[in-house]
């Protein structure tokens, strides 16, 4: 059984778009009284403009300057900063049907509720998710298999040997773990 102390105070949550990274990160940050850092919030500017590496990398470095945080996101361009500083990686490695169902529910909630995302106050548009090259559903499909191949390789590298890795294959597994997480 994992204890709160086992997790450390620098936790990274990775997984597919729609897997629940931000939700889990928020829950853990609250339970552990740690700052929650959403890499999407640092990356996306107003009107969904991408932040250049020259701006994004220093933002991430500044956010990680403290020794206590929960980060969620999969940005390979800052992995060399985030992962070495972490103590625990939680990988939400769910099947595509689960991811698509969760992404569908999230898209409906965000678009119908006109939910403003991050400091940039971006709002998702329903049609973008289904009929454009910027669809999160297409992105999830494209990246799902790639990450299942890449993450074991990257996590197996010597520079990541210090990391405790929790690899969850189903939301019920994650929920059970979270429920039984003890102080």
Coordinates of N, CA and C in Angstrom, one line a residue:
X1 N 0.8 -1.2 0.0 CA 0.0 0.0 0.0 C 0.9 1.2 0.0
X2 N 0.6 2.2 -0.9 CA 1.3 3.4 -1.0 C 0.9 4.4 0.1
X3 N 1.8 5.0 0.7 CA 1.5 6.1 1.7 C 1.7 7.4 1.1
X4 N 1.2 8.5 1.6 CA 1.4 9.8 1.1 C 2.9 10.1 1.1
X5 N 3.6 9.7 2.2 CA 5.0 10.0 2.3 C 5.8 9.3 1.1
X6 N 5.3 8.1 0.7 CA 6.0 7.4 -0.4 C 6.0 8.1 -1.7
X7 N 5.0 9.0 -1.9 CA 4.8 9.7 -3.1 C 5.9 10.8 -3.3
X8 N 6.3 11.3 -2.1 CA 7.2 12.5 -2.2 C 6.4 13.7 -2.3
X9 N 7.1 14.8 -2.6 CA 6.5 16.1 -2.8 C 6.7 16.7 -4.2
X10 N 7.2 15.9 -5.1 CA 7.3 16.3 -6.5 C 6.8 15.2 -7.4
X11 N 5.6 15.4 -7.8 CA 4.8 14.3 -8.5 C 4.5 14.8 -9.9
X12 N 4.6 13.9 -10.9 CA 4.2 14.2 -12.3 C 3.2 13.2 -12.7
X13 N 2.1 13.7 -13.3 CA 1.1 12.8 -13.9 C 1.1 12.9 -15.4
X14 N 1.2 11.8 -16.1 CA 1.2 11.8 -17.5 C 0.1 10.8 -18.0
X15 N -0.2 10.9 -19.3 CA -1.2 10.0 -19.8 C -1.8 10.7 -21.0
X16 N -2.7 10.0 -21.7 CA -3.3 10.6 -22.9 C -4.2 11.8 -22.6
X17 N -4.4 12.6 -23.6 CA -5.4 13.6 -23.6 C -6.7 13.0 -23.1
X18 N -7.4 13.5 -22.1 CA -8.7 13.0 -21.7 C -8.6 11.9 -20.6
X19 N -7.4 11.5 -20.2 CA -7.2 10.4 -19.3 C -7.6 10.8 -17.9
X20 N -7.5 12.1 -17.6 CA -7.8 12.5 -16.2 C -6.6 13.0 -15.4
X21 N -5.6 13.4 -16.2 CA -4.4 13.9 -15.5 C -4.6 15.1 -14.6
X22 N -5.3 16.1 -15.2 CA -5.5 17.3 -14.4 C -6.5 17.1 -13.2
X23 N -7.5 16.2 -13.4 CA -8.4 15.9 -12.3 C -7.6 15.2 -11.2
X24 N -6.8 14.2 -11.5 CA -6.0 13.5 -10.5 C -5.0 14.4 -9.9
X25 N -4.4 15.2 -10.7 CA -3.4 16.1 -10.1 C -4.0 17.1 -9.1
X26 N -5.2 17.6 -9.4 CA -5.9 18.5 -8.5 C -6.3 17.8 -7.2
X27 N -6.7 16.5 -7.3 CA -7.1 15.8 -6.1 C -5.8 15.5 -5.3
X28 N -4.7 15.1 -5.9 CA -3.5 14.8 -5.1 C -3.0 16.1 -4.5
X29 N -3.0 17.2 -5.3 CA -2.4 18.5 -4.8 C -3.2 18.9 -3.6
X30 N -4.5 18.7 -3.6 CA -5.4 19.1 -2.5 C -5.1 18.2 -1.3
X31 N -5.1 16.9 -1.5 CA -4.9 15.9 -0.4 C -3.5 16.1 0.2
X32 N -2.5 16.5 -0.6 CA -1.1 16.6 -0.1 C -0.7 18.0 0.3
X33 N -1.6 18.9 0.0 CA -1.4 20.4 0.2 C -0.1 20.8 -0.6
X34 N -0.2 20.5 -1.9 CA 0.9 20.9 -2.8 C 0.4 21.8 -3.9
X35 N 1.2 22.6 -4.5 CA 0.8 23.4 -5.6 C 0.5 22.5 -6.8
X36 N -0.5 22.8 -7.6 CA -0.8 22.1 -8.8 C -0.4 22.9 -10.0
X37 N 0.5 22.3 -10.8 CA 1.0 23.0 -12.0 C 0.4 22.3 -13.2
X38 N -0.4 23.0 -14.0 CA -0.9 22.4 -15.3 C 0.0 22.9 -16.4
X39 N 0.7 22.0 -17.1 CA 1.6 22.4 -18.2 C 0.8 23.0 -19.3
X40 N -0.4 22.6 -19.5 CA -1.3 23.2 -20.5 C -1.5 24.7 -20.2
X41 N -1.7 25.0 -19.0 CA -1.9 26.4 -18.6 C -0.7 27.3 -18.8
X42 N 0.5 26.7 -18.8 CA 1.7 27.4 -19.0 C 2.0 27.5 -20.5
X43 N 1.5 26.5 -21.3 CA 1.8 26.4 -22.7 C 0.8 27.3 -23.6
X44 N -0.4 27.2 -23.3 CA -1.4 27.8 -24.2 C -1.6 29.3 -23.9
X45 N -1.5 30.1 -24.9 CA -1.8 31.5 -24.8 C -3.2 31.8 -25.2
X46 N -3.6 33.1 -25.2 CA -4.9 33.5 -25.6 C -5.2 33.0 -27.0
X47 N -6.5 32.7 -27.3 CA -6.9 32.2 -28.6 C -6.2 30.9 -29.0
X48 N -5.8 30.1 -28.1 CA -5.1 28.8 -28.4 C -3.8 29.0 -29.1
X49 N -3.1 30.1 -28.8 CA -1.7 30.3 -29.4 C -0.7 29.5 -28.6
X50 N 0.2 28.8 -29.3 CA 1.2 28.1 -28.7 C 2.3 29.0 -28.2
X51 N 2.8 28.7 -27.0 CA 3.9 29.5 -26.5 C 5.2 29.0 -27.0
X52 N 6.1 29.8 -27.4 CA 7.4 29.4 -28.0 C 8.2 28.7 -26.9
X53 N 9.1 27.8 -27.3 CA 10.0 27.2 -26.3 C 10.8 28.3 -25.5
X54 N 11.2 29.4 -26.1 CA 11.9 30.4 -25.4 C 11.1 31.0 -24.3
X55 N 9.8 31.0 -24.3 CA 8.9 31.5 -23.3 C 8.4 30.3 -22.4
X56 N 8.1 29.2 -23.0 CA 7.5 28.1 -22.3 C 8.5 27.5 -21.3
X57 N 9.7 27.2 -21.7 CA 10.7 26.6 -20.8 C 11.0 27.4 -19.6
X58 N 11.3 28.7 -19.7 CA 11.5 29.5 -18.4 C 10.2 29.5 -17.5
X59 N 9.0 29.5 -18.1 CA 7.8 29.4 -17.3 C 7.8 28.1 -16.5
X60 N 8.1 27.0 -17.1 CA 8.1 25.7 -16.5 C 9.2 25.7 -15.4
X61 N 10.4 26.2 -15.7 CA 11.5 26.3 -14.7 C 11.1 27.1 -13.5
X62 N 10.4 28.2 -13.7 CA 10.0 29.1 -12.6 C 8.9 28.3 -11.8
X63 N 8.0 27.6 -12.4 CA 6.9 26.9 -11.7 C 7.5 25.8 -10.9
X64 N 8.6 25.2 -11.3 CA 9.2 24.1 -10.6 C 10.2 24.5 -9.6
X65 N 10.4 25.8 -9.4 CA 11.5 26.3 -8.6 C 11.3 25.9 -7.1
X66 N 10.1 25.7 -6.7 CA 9.8 25.2 -5.4 C 10.1 23.7 -5.3
X67 N 10.2 23.2 -4.1 CA 10.5 21.8 -4.0 C 9.2 20.9 -3.7
X68 N 8.1 21.5 -3.9 CA 6.8 20.8 -3.6 C 5.8 21.1 -4.8
X69 N 5.3 20.1 -5.5 CA 4.4 20.4 -6.6 C 3.8 19.0 -7.1
X70 N 2.7 19.2 -7.8 CA 2.1 18.1 -8.6 C 1.9 18.7 -10.0
X71 N 2.6 18.1 -11.0 CA 2.5 18.6 -12.4 C 1.7 17.6 -13.2
X72 N 0.9 18.2 -14.1 CA 0.3 17.3 -15.0 C 0.6 17.8 -16.4
X73 N 0.9 16.8 -17.3 CA 1.1 17.1 -18.7 C 2.2 16.2 -19.3
X74 N 2.2 16.2 -20.7 CA 3.1 15.3 -21.4 C 4.1 16.1 -22.4
X75 N 4.5 17.2 -22.1 CA 5.2 18.0 -23.0 C 6.7 17.5 -23.1
X76 N 7.0 16.9 -24.2 CA 8.4 16.3 -24.4 C 9.4 17.4 -24.4
X77 N 9.1 18.6 -24.8 CA 10.1 19.7 -24.8 C 10.5 20.2 -23.4
X78 N 9.8 19.8 -22.4 CA 10.2 20.1 -21.0 C 10.4 18.9 -20.2
X79 N 10.3 17.7 -20.7 CA 10.5 16.5 -20.0 C 11.9 16.5 -19.3
X80 N 12.9 17.0 -20.0 CA 14.3 17.0 -19.4 C 14.4 17.9 -18.2
X81 N 13.4 18.8 -18.0 CA 13.4 19.6 -16.8 C 12.5 19.0 -15.7
X82 N 11.3 18.5 -16.1 CA 10.3 18.1 -15.2 C 10.7 16.7 -14.6
X83 N 10.9 15.7 -15.4 CA 11.1 14.4 -14.9 C 12.3 14.3 -13.9
X84 N 13.5 14.8 -14.3 CA 14.6 14.7 -13.3 C 14.4 15.3 -12.0
X85 N 13.5 16.3 -11.9 CA 13.2 17.0 -10.7 C 12.1 16.2 -9.8
X86 N 11.4 15.3 -10.5 CA 10.3 14.6 -9.8 C 10.8 13.5 -9.0
X87 N 9.9 13.0 -8.1 CA 10.2 11.8 -7.3 C 9.3 10.7 -7.7
X88 N 8.1 11.0 -8.2 CA 7.1 10.0 -8.6 C 6.5 10.4 -9.9
X89 N 6.3 9.4 -10.8 CA 5.6 9.6 -12.0 C 4.3 8.7 -11.9
X90 N 3.2 9.2 -12.2 CA 1.9 8.5 -12.3 C 1.5 8.5 -13.7
X91 N 1.4 7.3 -14.3 CA 1.1 7.1 -15.7 C -0.3 6.6 -15.8
X92 N -1.2 7.4 -16.4 CA -2.6 7.0 -16.6 C -2.7 6.4 -18.0
X93 N -2.5 5.1 -18.1 CA -2.4 4.4 -19.4 C -3.7 3.6 -19.7
X94 N -4.7 4.3 -20.0 CA -6.0 3.8 -20.2 C -6.3 3.4 -21.7
X95 N -7.2 2.5 -22.0 CA -7.6 2.1 -23.3 C -8.2 3.3 -24.1
X96 N -8.1 3.2 -25.4 CA -8.7 4.3 -26.2 C -10.3 4.4 -26.0
X97 N -11.0 3.4 -25.9 CA -12.5 3.6 -25.6 C -12.7 4.4 -24.3
X98 N -11.9 4.1 -23.3 CA -12.1 4.8 -22.0 C -11.7 6.3 -22.2
X99 N -10.6 6.5 -22.9 CA -10.1 7.9 -23.1 C -11.2 8.6 -24.0
X100 N -11.7 8.0 -25.0 CA -12.7 8.7 -25.9 C -13.9 9.0 -25.1
X101 N -14.4 8.1 -24.3 CA -15.6 8.4 -23.5 C -15.3 9.6 -22.5
X102 N -14.2 9.6 -21.9 CA -13.9 10.7 -21.0 C -13.7 12.0 -21.7
X103 N -13.1 11.9 -22.9 CA -12.9 13.1 -23.7 C -14.2 13.7 -24.2
X104 N -15.1 12.8 -24.6 CA -16.4 13.2 -25.0 C -17.2 13.9 -23.9
X105 N -17.1 13.4 -22.7 CA -17.8 14.0 -21.5 C -17.2 15.4 -21.2
X106 N -15.8 15.4 -21.2 CA -15.1 16.7 -20.9 C -15.4 17.7 -22.0
X107 N -15.4 17.3 -23.3 CA -15.7 18.2 -24.4 C -17.1 18.8 -24.2
X108 N -18.1 18.0 -23.9 CA -19.4 18.5 -23.7 C -19.5 19.5 -22.6
X109 N -18.9 19.1 -21.4 CA -18.9 20.0 -20.3 C -18.3 21.3 -20.6
X110 N -17.1 21.3 -21.2 CA -16.4 22.5 -21.5 C -17.1 23.4 -22.5
X111 N -17.6 22.8 -23.6 CA -18.2 23.6 -24.6 C -19.6 24.1 -24.2
X112 N -20.4 23.2 -23.7 CA -21.7 23.7 -23.3 C -21.7 24.7 -22.1
X113 N -20.7 24.5 -21.2 CA -20.5 25.4 -20.1 C -19.7 26.6 -20.4
X114 N -19.1 26.7 -21.6 CA -18.2 27.8 -22.0 C -17.1 28.0 -21.0
X115 N -16.6 26.9 -20.5 CA -15.6 26.9 -19.5 C -14.3 27.6 -20.0
X116 N -13.8 28.5 -19.2 CA -12.6 29.2 -19.5 C -11.4 28.5 -18.9
X117 N -10.4 28.2 -19.8 CA -9.3 27.4 -19.4 C -8.1 28.2 -19.2
X118 N -7.5 28.1 -18.0 CA -6.2 28.6 -17.6 C -6.3 30.2 -17.6
X119 N -5.1 30.7 -17.4 CA -5.0 32.2 -17.4 C -5.4 32.8 -18.7
X120 N -5.1 32.1 -19.8 CA -5.4 32.6 -21.1 C -6.9 32.7 -21.4
X121 N -7.7 32.1 -20.6 CA -9.2 32.1 -20.7 C -9.7 31.5 -22.0
X122 N -9.0 30.5 -22.5 CA -9.4 29.9 -23.8 C -10.7 29.1 -23.6
X123 N -11.5 29.0 -24.6 CA -12.8 28.3 -24.6 C -12.8 27.3 -25.7
X124 N -13.0 26.0 -25.4 CA -13.1 25.0 -26.5 C -14.3 25.2 -27.3
X125 N -14.2 24.9 -28.6 CA -15.3 25.0 -29.5 C -15.7 23.5 -29.9
X126 N -16.9 23.2 -29.8 CA -17.4 21.8 -30.1 C -16.9 21.3 -31.4
X127 N -17.2 22.1 -32.5 CA -16.9 21.6 -33.8 C -15.4 21.3 -34.1
X128 N -14.6 22.1 -33.4 CA -13.1 21.9 -33.6 C -12.7 20.5 -33.2
X129 N -13.4 19.9 -32.2 CA -13.0 18.6 -31.7 C -13.4 17.5 -32.6
X130 N -14.2 17.8 -33.6 CA -14.7 16.7 -34.5 C -14.4 16.9 -36.0
X131 N -14.2 18.1 -36.5 CA -14.1 18.3 -37.9 C -12.8 19.1 -38.3
X132 N -11.9 19.2 -37.5 CA -10.6 19.9 -37.9 C -9.4 19.1 -37.5
X133 N -8.3 19.5 -38.1 CA -7.0 18.8 -37.8 C -6.6 19.0 -36.3
X134 N -7.2 20.0 -35.6 CA -6.9 20.3 -34.2 C -7.7 19.5 -33.2
X135 N -8.4 18.5 -33.7 CA -9.3 17.7 -32.9 C -8.5 16.9 -31.8
X136 N -9.0 17.0 -30.5 CA -8.3 16.3 -29.5 C -8.5 14.8 -29.6
X137 N -9.6 14.4 -30.3 CA -9.9 13.0 -30.5 C -8.8 12.4 -31.5
X138 N -8.5 13.2 -32.5 CA -7.4 12.8 -33.4 C -6.1 12.8 -32.7
X139 N -5.8 13.8 -31.9 CA -4.6 13.9 -31.1 C -4.4 12.6 -30.2
X140 N -5.5 12.3 -29.5 CA -5.5 11.1 -28.6 C -5.2 9.8 -29.4
X141 N -5.8 9.7 -30.6 CA -5.6 8.5 -31.4 C -4.1 8.5 -31.9
X142 N -3.6 9.6 -32.3 CA -2.2 9.7 -32.8 C -1.2 9.4 -31.7
X143 N -1.4 9.9 -30.5 CA -0.4 9.8 -29.5 C -0.5 8.6 -28.6
X144 N -1.6 7.9 -28.6 CA -1.9 6.8 -27.6 C -0.9 5.7 -27.8
X145 N -0.7 5.1 -29.0 CA 0.2 4.0 -29.2 C 1.6 4.5 -29.0
X146 N 1.9 5.7 -29.5 CA 3.2 6.3 -29.5 C 3.7 6.3 -28.0
X147 N 2.9 6.8 -27.1 CA 3.3 6.9 -25.7 C 3.4 5.5 -25.0
X148 N 2.6 4.6 -25.4 CA 2.7 3.2 -24.9 C 4.1 2.6 -25.2
X149 N 4.6 3.0 -26.4 CA 5.9 2.5 -26.8 C 7.0 3.4 -26.1
X150 N 6.9 4.7 -26.1 CA 7.9 5.6 -25.7 C 8.1 5.6 -24.2
X151 N 7.0 5.7 -23.4 CA 7.2 5.8 -21.9 C 8.0 4.7 -21.3
X152 N 7.8 3.4 -21.6 CA 8.7 2.4 -20.9 C 10.1 2.6 -21.3
X153 N 10.4 3.0 -22.6 CA 11.8 3.3 -23.0 C 12.4 4.4 -22.2
X154 N 11.7 5.5 -22.1 CA 12.2 6.7 -21.5 C 12.3 6.5 -20.0
X155 N 11.3 5.9 -19.4 CA 11.4 5.6 -17.9 C 12.5 4.6 -17.6
X156 N 12.9 3.8 -18.5 CA 14.0 2.8 -18.3 C 15.3 3.4 -18.4
X157 N 15.5 4.6 -18.8 CA 16.8 5.3 -19.0 C 17.4 5.5 -17.6
X158 N 18.7 5.4 -17.5 CA 19.4 5.6 -16.2 C 19.1 6.9 -15.5
X159 N 18.9 8.0 -16.2 CA 18.6 9.3 -15.6 C 17.2 9.4 -14.9
X160 N 16.4 8.3 -15.2 CA 15.1 8.3 -14.5 C 15.0 7.1 -13.5
X161 N 16.1 6.5 -13.2 CA 16.1 5.4 -12.2 C 15.6 5.8 -10.8
X162 N 15.7 7.1 -10.5 CA 15.3 7.6 -9.2 C 13.8 7.7 -9.0
X163 N 13.1 7.6 -10.1 CA 11.6 7.8 -10.1 C 10.9 6.6 -9.6
X164 N 9.9 6.8 -8.7 CA 8.9 5.8 -8.4 C 7.9 5.9 -9.5
X165 N 7.5 4.8 -10.2 CA 6.5 4.9 -11.2 C 5.3 4.1 -10.8
X166 N 4.2 4.8 -10.9 CA 2.9 4.1 -10.7 C 2.2 4.1 -12.0
X167 N 1.9 2.9 -12.5 CA 1.3 2.7 -13.9 C -0.1 2.1 -13.7
X168 N -1.1 2.9 -14.0 CA -2.5 2.5 -13.9 C -3.1 2.3 -15.3
X169 N -3.8 1.1 -15.5 CA -4.3 0.8 -16.8 C -5.8 1.0 -16.9
X170 N -6.5 1.3 -15.7 CA -7.9 1.5 -15.8 C -8.3 2.5 -14.7
X171 N -9.3 3.3 -14.9 CA -9.7 4.3 -13.9 C -10.0 3.7 -12.6
X172 N -10.6 2.5 -12.6 CA -11.0 1.9 -11.3 C -9.7 1.5 -10.5
X173 N -8.6 1.2 -11.2 CA -7.4 0.9 -10.5 C -6.8 2.2 -9.9
X174 N -6.9 3.3 -10.6 CA -6.5 4.6 -10.0 C -7.4 5.0 -8.9
X175 N -8.7 4.9 -9.0 CA -9.6 5.2 -7.9 C -9.3 4.4 -6.7
X176 N -9.1 3.1 -6.8 CA -8.8 2.2 -5.7 C -7.5 2.6 -5.0
X177 N -6.5 2.9 -5.8 CA -5.3 3.4 -5.2 C -5.5 4.7 -4.4
X178 N -6.2 5.6 -5.0 CA -6.4 6.9 -4.4 C -7.2 6.7 -3.1
X179 N -8.2 5.8 -3.1 CA -9.0 5.6 -2.0 C -8.2 5.0 -0.8
X180 N -7.2 4.1 -1.2 CA -6.5 3.4 -0.2 C -5.1 4.1 0.2
X181 N -4.9 5.3 -0.4 CA -3.7 6.1 -0.1 C -3.8 6.5 1.3
X182 N -2.8 6.1 2.1 CA -2.8 6.4 3.5 C -1.8 7.5 3.9
X183 N -2.1 8.1 5.1 CA -1.1 9.1 5.6 C -0.1 8.4 6.3

